[in-house]
CSV table of C-alpha atoms and ligand atoms in Angstrom, one decimal:
chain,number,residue,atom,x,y,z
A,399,UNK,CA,-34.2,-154.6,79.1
A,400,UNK,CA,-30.4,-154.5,79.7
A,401,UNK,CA,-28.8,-157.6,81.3
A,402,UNK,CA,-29.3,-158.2,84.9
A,403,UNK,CA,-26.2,-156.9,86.8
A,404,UNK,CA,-26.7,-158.9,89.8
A,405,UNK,CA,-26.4,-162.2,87.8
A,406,UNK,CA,-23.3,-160.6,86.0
A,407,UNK,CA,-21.3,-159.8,89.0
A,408,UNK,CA,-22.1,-163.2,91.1
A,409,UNK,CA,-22.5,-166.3,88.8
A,410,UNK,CA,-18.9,-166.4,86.9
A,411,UNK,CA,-20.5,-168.7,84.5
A,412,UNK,CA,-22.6,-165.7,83.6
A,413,UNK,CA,-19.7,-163.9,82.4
A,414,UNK,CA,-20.4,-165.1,78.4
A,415,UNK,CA,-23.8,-163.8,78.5
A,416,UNK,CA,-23.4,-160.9,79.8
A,417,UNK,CA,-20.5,-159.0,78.7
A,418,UNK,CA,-20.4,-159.6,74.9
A,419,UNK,CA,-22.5,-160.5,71.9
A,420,UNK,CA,-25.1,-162.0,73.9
A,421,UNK,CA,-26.2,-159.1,75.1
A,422,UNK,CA,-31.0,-158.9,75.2
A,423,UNK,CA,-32.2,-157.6,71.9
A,424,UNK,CA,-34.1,-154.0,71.7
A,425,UNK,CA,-36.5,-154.1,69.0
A,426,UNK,CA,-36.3,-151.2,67.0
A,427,UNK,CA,-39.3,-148.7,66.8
A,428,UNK,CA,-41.3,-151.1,64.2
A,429,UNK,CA,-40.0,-154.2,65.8
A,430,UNK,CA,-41.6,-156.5,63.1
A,431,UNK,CA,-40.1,-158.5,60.8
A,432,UNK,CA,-39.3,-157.0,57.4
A,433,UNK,CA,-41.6,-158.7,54.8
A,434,UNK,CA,-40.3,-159.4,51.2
A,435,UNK,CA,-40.4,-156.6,48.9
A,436,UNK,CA,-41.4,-153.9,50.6
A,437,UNK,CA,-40.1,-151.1,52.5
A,438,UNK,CA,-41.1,-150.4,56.2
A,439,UNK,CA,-42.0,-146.8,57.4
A,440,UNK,CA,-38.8,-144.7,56.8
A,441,UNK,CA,-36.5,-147.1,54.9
A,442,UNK,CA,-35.0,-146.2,51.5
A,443,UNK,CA,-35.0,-149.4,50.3
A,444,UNK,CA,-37.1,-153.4,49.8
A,445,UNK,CA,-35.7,-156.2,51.6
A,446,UNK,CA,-36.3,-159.2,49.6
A,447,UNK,CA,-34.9,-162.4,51.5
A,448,UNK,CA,-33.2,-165.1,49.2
A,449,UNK,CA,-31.9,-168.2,51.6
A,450,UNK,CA,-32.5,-169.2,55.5
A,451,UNK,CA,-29.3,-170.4,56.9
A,452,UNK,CA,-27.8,-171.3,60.3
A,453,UNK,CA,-26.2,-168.8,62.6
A,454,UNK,CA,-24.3,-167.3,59.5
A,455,UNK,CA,-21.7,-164.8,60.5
A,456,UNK,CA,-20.0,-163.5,57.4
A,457,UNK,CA,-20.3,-163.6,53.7
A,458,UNK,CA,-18.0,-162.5,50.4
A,459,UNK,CA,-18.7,-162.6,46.8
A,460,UNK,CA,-16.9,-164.3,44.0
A,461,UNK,CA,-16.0,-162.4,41.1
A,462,UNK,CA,-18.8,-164.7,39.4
A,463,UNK,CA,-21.2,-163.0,41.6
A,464,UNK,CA,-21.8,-165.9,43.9
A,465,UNK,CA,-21.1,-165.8,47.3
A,466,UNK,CA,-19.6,-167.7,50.1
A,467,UNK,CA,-21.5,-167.7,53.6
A,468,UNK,CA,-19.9,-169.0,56.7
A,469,UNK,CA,-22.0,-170.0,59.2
A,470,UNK,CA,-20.7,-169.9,62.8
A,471,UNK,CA,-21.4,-174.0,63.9
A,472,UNK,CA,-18.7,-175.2,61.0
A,473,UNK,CA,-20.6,-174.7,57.7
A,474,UNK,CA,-19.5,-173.0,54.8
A,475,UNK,CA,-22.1,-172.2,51.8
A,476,UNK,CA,-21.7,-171.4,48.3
A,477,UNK,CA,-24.7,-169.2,47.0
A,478,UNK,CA,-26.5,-168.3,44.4
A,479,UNK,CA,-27.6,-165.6,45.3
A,480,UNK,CA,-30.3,-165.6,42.2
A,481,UNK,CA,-32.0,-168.6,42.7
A,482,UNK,CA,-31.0,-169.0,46.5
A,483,UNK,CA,-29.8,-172.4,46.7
A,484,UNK,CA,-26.4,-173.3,48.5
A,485,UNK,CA,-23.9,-175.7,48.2
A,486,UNK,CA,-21.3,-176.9,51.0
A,487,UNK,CA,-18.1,-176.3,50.5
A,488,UNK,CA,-15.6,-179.1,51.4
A,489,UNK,CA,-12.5,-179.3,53.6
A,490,UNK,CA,-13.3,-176.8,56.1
A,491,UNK,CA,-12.0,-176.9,59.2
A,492,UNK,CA,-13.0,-178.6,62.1
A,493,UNK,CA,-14.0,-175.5,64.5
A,494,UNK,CA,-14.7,-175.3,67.8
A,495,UNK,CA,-18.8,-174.6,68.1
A,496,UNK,CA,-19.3,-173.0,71.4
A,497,UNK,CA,-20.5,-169.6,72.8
A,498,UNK,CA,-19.1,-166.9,70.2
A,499,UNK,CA,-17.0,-168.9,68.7
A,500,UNK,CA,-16.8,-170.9,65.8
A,501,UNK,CA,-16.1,-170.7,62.3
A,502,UNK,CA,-16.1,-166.7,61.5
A,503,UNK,CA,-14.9,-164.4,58.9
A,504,UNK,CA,-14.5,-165.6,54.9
A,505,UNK,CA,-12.6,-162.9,52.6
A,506,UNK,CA,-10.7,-163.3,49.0
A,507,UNK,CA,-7.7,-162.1,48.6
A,508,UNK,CA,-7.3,-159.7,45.9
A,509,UNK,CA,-8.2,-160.9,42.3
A,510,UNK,CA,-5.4,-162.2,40.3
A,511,UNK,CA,-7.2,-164.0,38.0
A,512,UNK,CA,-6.2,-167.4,38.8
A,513,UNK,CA,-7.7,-169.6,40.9
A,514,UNK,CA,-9.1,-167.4,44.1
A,515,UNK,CA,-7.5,-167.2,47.7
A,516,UNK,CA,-9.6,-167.6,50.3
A,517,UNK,CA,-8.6,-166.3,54.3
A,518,UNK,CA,-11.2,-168.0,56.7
A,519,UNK,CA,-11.2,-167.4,60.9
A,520,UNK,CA,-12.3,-169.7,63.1
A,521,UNK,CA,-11.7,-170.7,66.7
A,522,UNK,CA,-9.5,-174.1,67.3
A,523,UNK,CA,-9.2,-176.3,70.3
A,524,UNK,CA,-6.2,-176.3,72.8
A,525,UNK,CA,-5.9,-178.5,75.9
A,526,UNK,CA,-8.5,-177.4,78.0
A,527,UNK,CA,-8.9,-173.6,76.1
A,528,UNK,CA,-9.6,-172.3,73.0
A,529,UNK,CA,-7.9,-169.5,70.6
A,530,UNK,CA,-8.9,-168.3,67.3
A,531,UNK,CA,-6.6,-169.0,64.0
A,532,UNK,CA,-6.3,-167.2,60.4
A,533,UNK,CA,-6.0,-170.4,58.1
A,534,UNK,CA,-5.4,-169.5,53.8
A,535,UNK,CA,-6.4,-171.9,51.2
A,536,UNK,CA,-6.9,-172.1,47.2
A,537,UNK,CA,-10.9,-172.0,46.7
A,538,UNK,CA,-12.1,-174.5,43.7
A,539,UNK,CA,-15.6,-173.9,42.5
A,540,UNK,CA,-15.1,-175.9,39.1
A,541,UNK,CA,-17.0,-178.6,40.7
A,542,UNK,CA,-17.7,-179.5,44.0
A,543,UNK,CA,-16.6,-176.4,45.7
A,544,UNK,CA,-13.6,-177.4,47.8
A,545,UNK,CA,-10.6,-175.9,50.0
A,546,UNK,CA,-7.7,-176.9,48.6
A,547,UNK,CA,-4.3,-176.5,50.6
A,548,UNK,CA,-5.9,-175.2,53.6
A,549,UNK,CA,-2.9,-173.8,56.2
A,550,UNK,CA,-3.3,-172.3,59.0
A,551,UNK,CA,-1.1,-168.9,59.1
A,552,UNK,CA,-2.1,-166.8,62.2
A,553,UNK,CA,-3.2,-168.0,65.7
A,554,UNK,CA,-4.4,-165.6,68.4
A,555,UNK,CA,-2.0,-165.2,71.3
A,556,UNK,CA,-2.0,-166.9,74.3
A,557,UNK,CA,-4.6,-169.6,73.8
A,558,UNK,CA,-7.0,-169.1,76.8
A,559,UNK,CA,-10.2,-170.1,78.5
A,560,UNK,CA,-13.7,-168.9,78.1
A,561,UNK,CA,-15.9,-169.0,74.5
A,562,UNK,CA,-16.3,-165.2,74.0
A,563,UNK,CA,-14.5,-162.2,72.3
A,564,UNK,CA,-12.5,-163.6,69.8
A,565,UNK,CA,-13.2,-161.2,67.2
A,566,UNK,CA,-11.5,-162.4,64.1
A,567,UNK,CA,-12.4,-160.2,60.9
A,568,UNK,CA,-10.5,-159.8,58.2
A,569,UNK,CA,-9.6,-157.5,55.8
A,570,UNK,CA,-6.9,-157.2,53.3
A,571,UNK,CA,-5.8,-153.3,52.5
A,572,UNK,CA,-5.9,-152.0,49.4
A,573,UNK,CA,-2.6,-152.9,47.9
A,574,UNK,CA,-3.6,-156.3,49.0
A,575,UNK,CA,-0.1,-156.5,50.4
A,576,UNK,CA,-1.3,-156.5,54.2
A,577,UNK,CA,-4.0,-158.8,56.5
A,578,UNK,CA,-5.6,-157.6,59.5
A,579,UNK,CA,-7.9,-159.4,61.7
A,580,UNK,CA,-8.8,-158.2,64.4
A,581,UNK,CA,-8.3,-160.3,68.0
A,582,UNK,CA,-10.8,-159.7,70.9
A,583,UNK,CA,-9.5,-159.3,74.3
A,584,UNK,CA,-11.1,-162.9,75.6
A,585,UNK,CA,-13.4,-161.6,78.3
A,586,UNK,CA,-9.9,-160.7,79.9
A,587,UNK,CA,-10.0,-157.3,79.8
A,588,UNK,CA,-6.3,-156.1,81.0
A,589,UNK,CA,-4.5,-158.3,77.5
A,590,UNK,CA,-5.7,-155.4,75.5
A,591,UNK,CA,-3.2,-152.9,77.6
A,592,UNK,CA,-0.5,-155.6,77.1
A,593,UNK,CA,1.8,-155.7,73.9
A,594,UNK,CA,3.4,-159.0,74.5
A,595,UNK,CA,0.2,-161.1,73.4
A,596,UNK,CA,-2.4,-160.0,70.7
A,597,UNK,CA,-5.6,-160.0,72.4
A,598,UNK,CA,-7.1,-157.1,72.3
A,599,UNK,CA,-5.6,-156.1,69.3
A,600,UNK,CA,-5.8,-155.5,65.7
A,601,UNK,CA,-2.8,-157.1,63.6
A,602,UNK,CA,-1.1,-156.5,60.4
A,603,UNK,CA,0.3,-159.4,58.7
A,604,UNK,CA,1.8,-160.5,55.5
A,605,UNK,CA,-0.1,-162.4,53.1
A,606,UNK,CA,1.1,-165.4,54.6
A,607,UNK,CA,1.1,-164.8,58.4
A,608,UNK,CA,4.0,-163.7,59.4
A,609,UNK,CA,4.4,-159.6,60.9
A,610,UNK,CA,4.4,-157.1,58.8
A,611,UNK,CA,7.9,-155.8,58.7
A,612,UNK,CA,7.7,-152.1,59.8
A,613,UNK,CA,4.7,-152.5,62.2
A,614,UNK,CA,4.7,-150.1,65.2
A,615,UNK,CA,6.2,-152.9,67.4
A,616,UNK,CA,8.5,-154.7,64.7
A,617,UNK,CA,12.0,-154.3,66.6
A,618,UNK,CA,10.4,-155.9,70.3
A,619,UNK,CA,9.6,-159.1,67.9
A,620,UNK,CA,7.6,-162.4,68.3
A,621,UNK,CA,3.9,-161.5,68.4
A,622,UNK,CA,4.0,-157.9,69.7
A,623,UNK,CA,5.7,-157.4,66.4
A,624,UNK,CA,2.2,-158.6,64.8
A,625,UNK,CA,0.4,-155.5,66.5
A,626,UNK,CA,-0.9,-153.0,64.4
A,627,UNK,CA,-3.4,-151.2,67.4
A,628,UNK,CA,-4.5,-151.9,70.6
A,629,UNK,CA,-7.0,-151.5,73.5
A,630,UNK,CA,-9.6,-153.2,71.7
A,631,UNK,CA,-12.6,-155.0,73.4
A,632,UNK,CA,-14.4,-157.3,71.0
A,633,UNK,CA,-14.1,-155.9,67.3
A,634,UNK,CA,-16.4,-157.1,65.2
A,635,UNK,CA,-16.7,-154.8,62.1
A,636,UNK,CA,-13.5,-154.4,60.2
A,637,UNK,CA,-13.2,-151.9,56.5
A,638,UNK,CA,-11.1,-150.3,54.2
A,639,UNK,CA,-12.5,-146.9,52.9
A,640,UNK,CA,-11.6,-146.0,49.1
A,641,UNK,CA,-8.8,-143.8,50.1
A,642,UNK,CA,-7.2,-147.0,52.1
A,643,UNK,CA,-8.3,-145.6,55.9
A,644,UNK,CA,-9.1,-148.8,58.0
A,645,UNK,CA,-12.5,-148.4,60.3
A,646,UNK,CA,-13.5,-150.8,62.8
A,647,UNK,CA,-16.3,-151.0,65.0
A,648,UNK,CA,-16.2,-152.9,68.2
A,649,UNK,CA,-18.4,-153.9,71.5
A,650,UNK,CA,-18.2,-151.6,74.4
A,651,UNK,CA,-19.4,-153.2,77.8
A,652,UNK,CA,-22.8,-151.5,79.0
A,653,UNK,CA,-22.8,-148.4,76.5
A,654,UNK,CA,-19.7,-147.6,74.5
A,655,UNK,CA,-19.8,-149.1,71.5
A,656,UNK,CA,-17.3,-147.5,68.9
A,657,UNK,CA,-16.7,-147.0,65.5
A,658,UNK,CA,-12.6,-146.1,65.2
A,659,UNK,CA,-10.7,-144.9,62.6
A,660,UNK,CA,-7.4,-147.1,62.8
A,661,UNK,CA,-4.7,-145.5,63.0
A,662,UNK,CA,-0.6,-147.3,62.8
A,663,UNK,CA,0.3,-147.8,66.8
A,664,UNK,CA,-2.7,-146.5,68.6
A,665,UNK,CA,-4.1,-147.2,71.9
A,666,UNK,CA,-8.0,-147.5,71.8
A,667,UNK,CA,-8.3,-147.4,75.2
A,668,UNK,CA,-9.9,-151.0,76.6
A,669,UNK,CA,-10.5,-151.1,79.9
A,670,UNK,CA,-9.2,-148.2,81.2
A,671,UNK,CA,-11.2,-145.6,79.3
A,672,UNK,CA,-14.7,-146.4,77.5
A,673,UNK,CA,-17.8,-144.2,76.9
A,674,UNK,CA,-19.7,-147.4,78.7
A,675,UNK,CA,-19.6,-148.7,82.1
A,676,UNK,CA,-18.6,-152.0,83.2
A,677,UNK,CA,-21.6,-154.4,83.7
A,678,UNK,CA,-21.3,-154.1,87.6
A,679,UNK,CA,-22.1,-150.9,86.9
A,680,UNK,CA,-19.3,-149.3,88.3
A,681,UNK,CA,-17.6,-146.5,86.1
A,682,UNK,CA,-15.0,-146.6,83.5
A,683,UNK,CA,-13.8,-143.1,82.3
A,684,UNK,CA,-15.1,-141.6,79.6
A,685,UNK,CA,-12.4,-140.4,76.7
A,686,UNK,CA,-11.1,-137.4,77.3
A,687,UNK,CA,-8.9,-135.3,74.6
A,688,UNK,CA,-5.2,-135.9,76.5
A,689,UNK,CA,-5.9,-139.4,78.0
A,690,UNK,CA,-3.4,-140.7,76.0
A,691,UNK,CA,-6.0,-143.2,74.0
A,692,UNK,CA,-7.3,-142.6,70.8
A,693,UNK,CA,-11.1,-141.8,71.4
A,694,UNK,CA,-14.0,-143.1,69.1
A,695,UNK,CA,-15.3,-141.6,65.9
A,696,UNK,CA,-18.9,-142.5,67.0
A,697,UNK,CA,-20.0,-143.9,70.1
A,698,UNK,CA,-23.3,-145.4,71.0
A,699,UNK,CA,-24.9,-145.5,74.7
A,700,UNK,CA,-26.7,-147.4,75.4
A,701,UNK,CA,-25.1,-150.7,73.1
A,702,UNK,CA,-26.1,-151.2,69.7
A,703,UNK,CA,-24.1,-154.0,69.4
A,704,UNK,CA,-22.0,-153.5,66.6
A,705,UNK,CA,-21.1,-156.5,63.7
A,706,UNK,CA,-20.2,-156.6,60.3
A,707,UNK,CA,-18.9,-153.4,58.8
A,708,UNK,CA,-18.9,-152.2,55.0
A,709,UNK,CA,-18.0,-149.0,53.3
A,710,UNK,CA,-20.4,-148.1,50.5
A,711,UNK,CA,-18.7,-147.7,47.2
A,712,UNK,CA,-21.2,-148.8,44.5
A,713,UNK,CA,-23.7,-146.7,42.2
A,714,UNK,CA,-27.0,-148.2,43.3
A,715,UNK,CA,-27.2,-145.8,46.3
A,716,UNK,CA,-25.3,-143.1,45.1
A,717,UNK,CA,-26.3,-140.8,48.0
A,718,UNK,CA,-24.5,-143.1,50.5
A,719,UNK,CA,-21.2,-143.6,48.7
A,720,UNK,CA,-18.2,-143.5,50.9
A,721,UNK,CA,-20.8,-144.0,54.1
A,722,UNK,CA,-19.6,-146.7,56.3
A,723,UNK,CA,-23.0,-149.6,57.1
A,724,UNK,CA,-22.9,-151.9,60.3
A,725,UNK,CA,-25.2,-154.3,61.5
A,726,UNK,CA,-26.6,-154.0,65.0
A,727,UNK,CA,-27.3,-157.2,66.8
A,728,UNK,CA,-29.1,-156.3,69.6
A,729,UNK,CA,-30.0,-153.3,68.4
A,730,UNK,CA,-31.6,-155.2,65.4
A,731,UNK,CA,-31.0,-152.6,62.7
A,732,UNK,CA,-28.8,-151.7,59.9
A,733,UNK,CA,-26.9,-148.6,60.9
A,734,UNK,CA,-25.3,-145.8,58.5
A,735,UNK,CA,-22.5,-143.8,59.9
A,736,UNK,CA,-21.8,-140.8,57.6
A,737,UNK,CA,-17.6,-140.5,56.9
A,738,UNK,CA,-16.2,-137.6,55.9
A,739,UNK,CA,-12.7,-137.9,55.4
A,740,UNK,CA,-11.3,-139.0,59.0
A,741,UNK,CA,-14.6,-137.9,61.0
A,742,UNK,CA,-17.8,-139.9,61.1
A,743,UNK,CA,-21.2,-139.1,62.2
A,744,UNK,CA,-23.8,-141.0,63.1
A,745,UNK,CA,-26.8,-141.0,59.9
A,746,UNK,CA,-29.4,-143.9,59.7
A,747,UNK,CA,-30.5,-146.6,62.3
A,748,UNK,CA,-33.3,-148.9,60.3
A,749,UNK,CA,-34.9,-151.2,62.1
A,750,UNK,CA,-34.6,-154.7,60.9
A,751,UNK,CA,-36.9,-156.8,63.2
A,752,UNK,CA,-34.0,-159.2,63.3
A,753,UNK,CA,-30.1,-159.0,64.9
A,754,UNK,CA,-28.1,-158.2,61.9
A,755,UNK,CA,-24.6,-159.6,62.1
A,756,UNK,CA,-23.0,-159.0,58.3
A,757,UNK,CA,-23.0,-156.0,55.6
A,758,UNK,CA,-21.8,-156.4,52.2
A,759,UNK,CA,-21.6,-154.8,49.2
A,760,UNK,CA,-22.8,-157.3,46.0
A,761,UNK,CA,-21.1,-156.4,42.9
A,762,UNK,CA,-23.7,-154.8,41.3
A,763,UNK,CA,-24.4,-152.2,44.4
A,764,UNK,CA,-27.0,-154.0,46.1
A,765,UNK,CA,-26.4,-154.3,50.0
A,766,UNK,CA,-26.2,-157.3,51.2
A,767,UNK,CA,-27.4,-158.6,55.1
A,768,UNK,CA,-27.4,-161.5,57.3
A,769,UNK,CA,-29.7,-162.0,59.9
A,770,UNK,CA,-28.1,-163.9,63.2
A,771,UNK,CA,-28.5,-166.8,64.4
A,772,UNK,CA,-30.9,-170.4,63.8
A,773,UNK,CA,-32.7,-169.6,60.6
A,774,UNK,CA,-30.5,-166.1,59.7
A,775,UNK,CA,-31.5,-165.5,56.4
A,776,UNK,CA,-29.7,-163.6,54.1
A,777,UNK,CA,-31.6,-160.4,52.7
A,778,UNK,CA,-30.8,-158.2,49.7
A,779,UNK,CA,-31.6,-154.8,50.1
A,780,UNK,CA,-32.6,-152.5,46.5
A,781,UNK,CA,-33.2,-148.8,46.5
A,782,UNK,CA,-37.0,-147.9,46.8
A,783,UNK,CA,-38.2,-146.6,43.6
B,1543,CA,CA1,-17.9,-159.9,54.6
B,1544,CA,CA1,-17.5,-144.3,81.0
């Protein structure tokens, strides 16, 4: 069911598949697909799907209630998400399509009436390795829906080989004065422990790119002063809650998968303390109150496989507002995680029959899913009356 260590430990070529997002799926109790429009056993709400895509990885609404889906080979979609037709939006980046990486997160910046902002991640070529980027453009959806102005504003530090763990969500905070994206540690492990580059890190950056002047690491300058947190593995879930705390889940290695409050200068722990094990199977050590990391909020062994993340805020499920939601790839399921202030607990796991990669919130309260991978569709979700 879990992947085979031998493979893992011998055959470096391996090394993608076994130590990331690729990890085998395990179906959930019902393991069938979800049909349209009704609930399986147990779940609160209908799933009714509205488009098939391509290995979409994120998704955002406009404030006209269409949304933009990115799909991971290079595409990105405008929907409607009523009648489910998309449109291609133009000037996107050329991305690097390989392994894990490819084109990733889409957010807006904050409304300001005007024409919208638009921060996209996606993974760019170097000679011979690859790194991901933070590029910022003026979205135009008068017409043809186009990137206009498209700059690049961030790039992951040092450029390096390998196709996995970039990471790369974004979120802006609640003042809307501060980006973060979150930078995976490569496959590399021992980057995340190290302040002069920003893998395995989470960063905090001005609107356009540069460090945010009092980060925790502001007077060492150049990238470390771009470092928010560190001794992060692969995070892949990245939200603000309504009283502006940052969450972010991320991939353990076998077992250990966190959700983490994140806090201003702290030390999440990658590699040298995890709730999982490495895929060799030999031991990491668990967090320990004094270890000098800061230890998960909820932690899942064996792997979930944590994605998209999104704190509830509307009125159509009132019981769940403030709950955090995360899509669980191999463990094919929407998840809840109940917050409460700065402590979490796990609440729901449904099964999805499918690896869930993004969770949104549409603006009238619906939640919002995307399936991954060839023929990820995108699925509303509506209280069951
Ligand atoms: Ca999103
Ligand atoms: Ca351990």
């Amino acid at each position: 069911m879990r992947t085979p260590v031998l493979g893992c430990l011998v055959v470096a070529a391996l090394l993608a598949a076994c130590t990331g997002e690729s990890r085998p799926s395990t179906p959930g109790p019902s393991g069938a697909p979800t049909g349209a429009g009704t609930p399986s056993a147990g779940q609160p709400f209908v799933v009714t799907p509205v488009a098939t895509l391509d290995q979409p990885w994120s998704m955002t609404f406009l404030p006209d209630g269409r949304a933009l889906v990115a799909e991971r080979p290079g595409r990105l979609l405008l929907v409607d998400v009523v009648q489910g037709s998309t449109t291609a939006v133009e000037g996107v980046p050329e991305v690097v399509d390989a392994g894990q990486g490819g084109l990733h997160d889409v957010i807006l910046a904050p409304d300001t009436g005007g024409e919208p902002t638009a921060y996209l991640s996606w993974v760019e070529a170097g000679e011979g390795v690859t790194g991901g980027v933070v590029g910022r453009a003026r979205l135009d959806v008068t017409g043809t829906p186009t990137l206009r102005g498209l700059e690049v504003i961030w790039r992951q530090t040092p450029k390096t080989s390998g196709d996995g763990h970039f990471s790369l969500r974004l979120a802006v905070d609640p003042t809307g004065e501060h980006l973060f994206v979150t930078s995976g540690e490569r496959q590399k492990m021992q980057p995340a422990q190290d302040l002069t580059n920003t893998l395995g890190t989470i960063v905090r950056l001005t609107p356009d790119g540069g460090a945010a002047p009092d980060n925790p690491y502001a007077a060492r300058g150049g990238v470390s002063a771009q470092i928010w947190s560190h001794g992060h593995r692969n995070p892949l879930g990245i939200a603000f809650d309504a009283q502006g705390r940052l969450w972010a889940d991320e991939m353990g290695p076998r077992g250990g998968d966190e959700v983490n409050l994140i806090e201003r200068g702290a030390n999440y722990g990658w590699p040298l303390a995890s709730n999982g094990s490495h895929y060799s199977g030999q031991d990491i050590p668990d967090h320990v109150a004094g270890d000098g990391f800061a230890a998960p909020a909820v932690w899942w062994n064996p792997s979930i496989s944590p994605a998209g993340l999104m704190i509830y805020d509307g009125t159509a499920f009132p019981q769940w507002r403030g709950d955090a939601f995360l899509g669980a790839l191999s463990g094919q399921a929407l998840i809840r995680v109940d917050l409460d202030g700065t402590s979490a607990a796990k609440g729901d796991q449904w099964s999805m029959g499918a690896r869930i990669r993004e969770v949104e919130q549409g603006p009238d309260g619906a939640i919002w899913v995307l399936e991954d991978g060839e023929g990820g569709r995108l699925l509303r979700l509506d209280p069951a009356a």
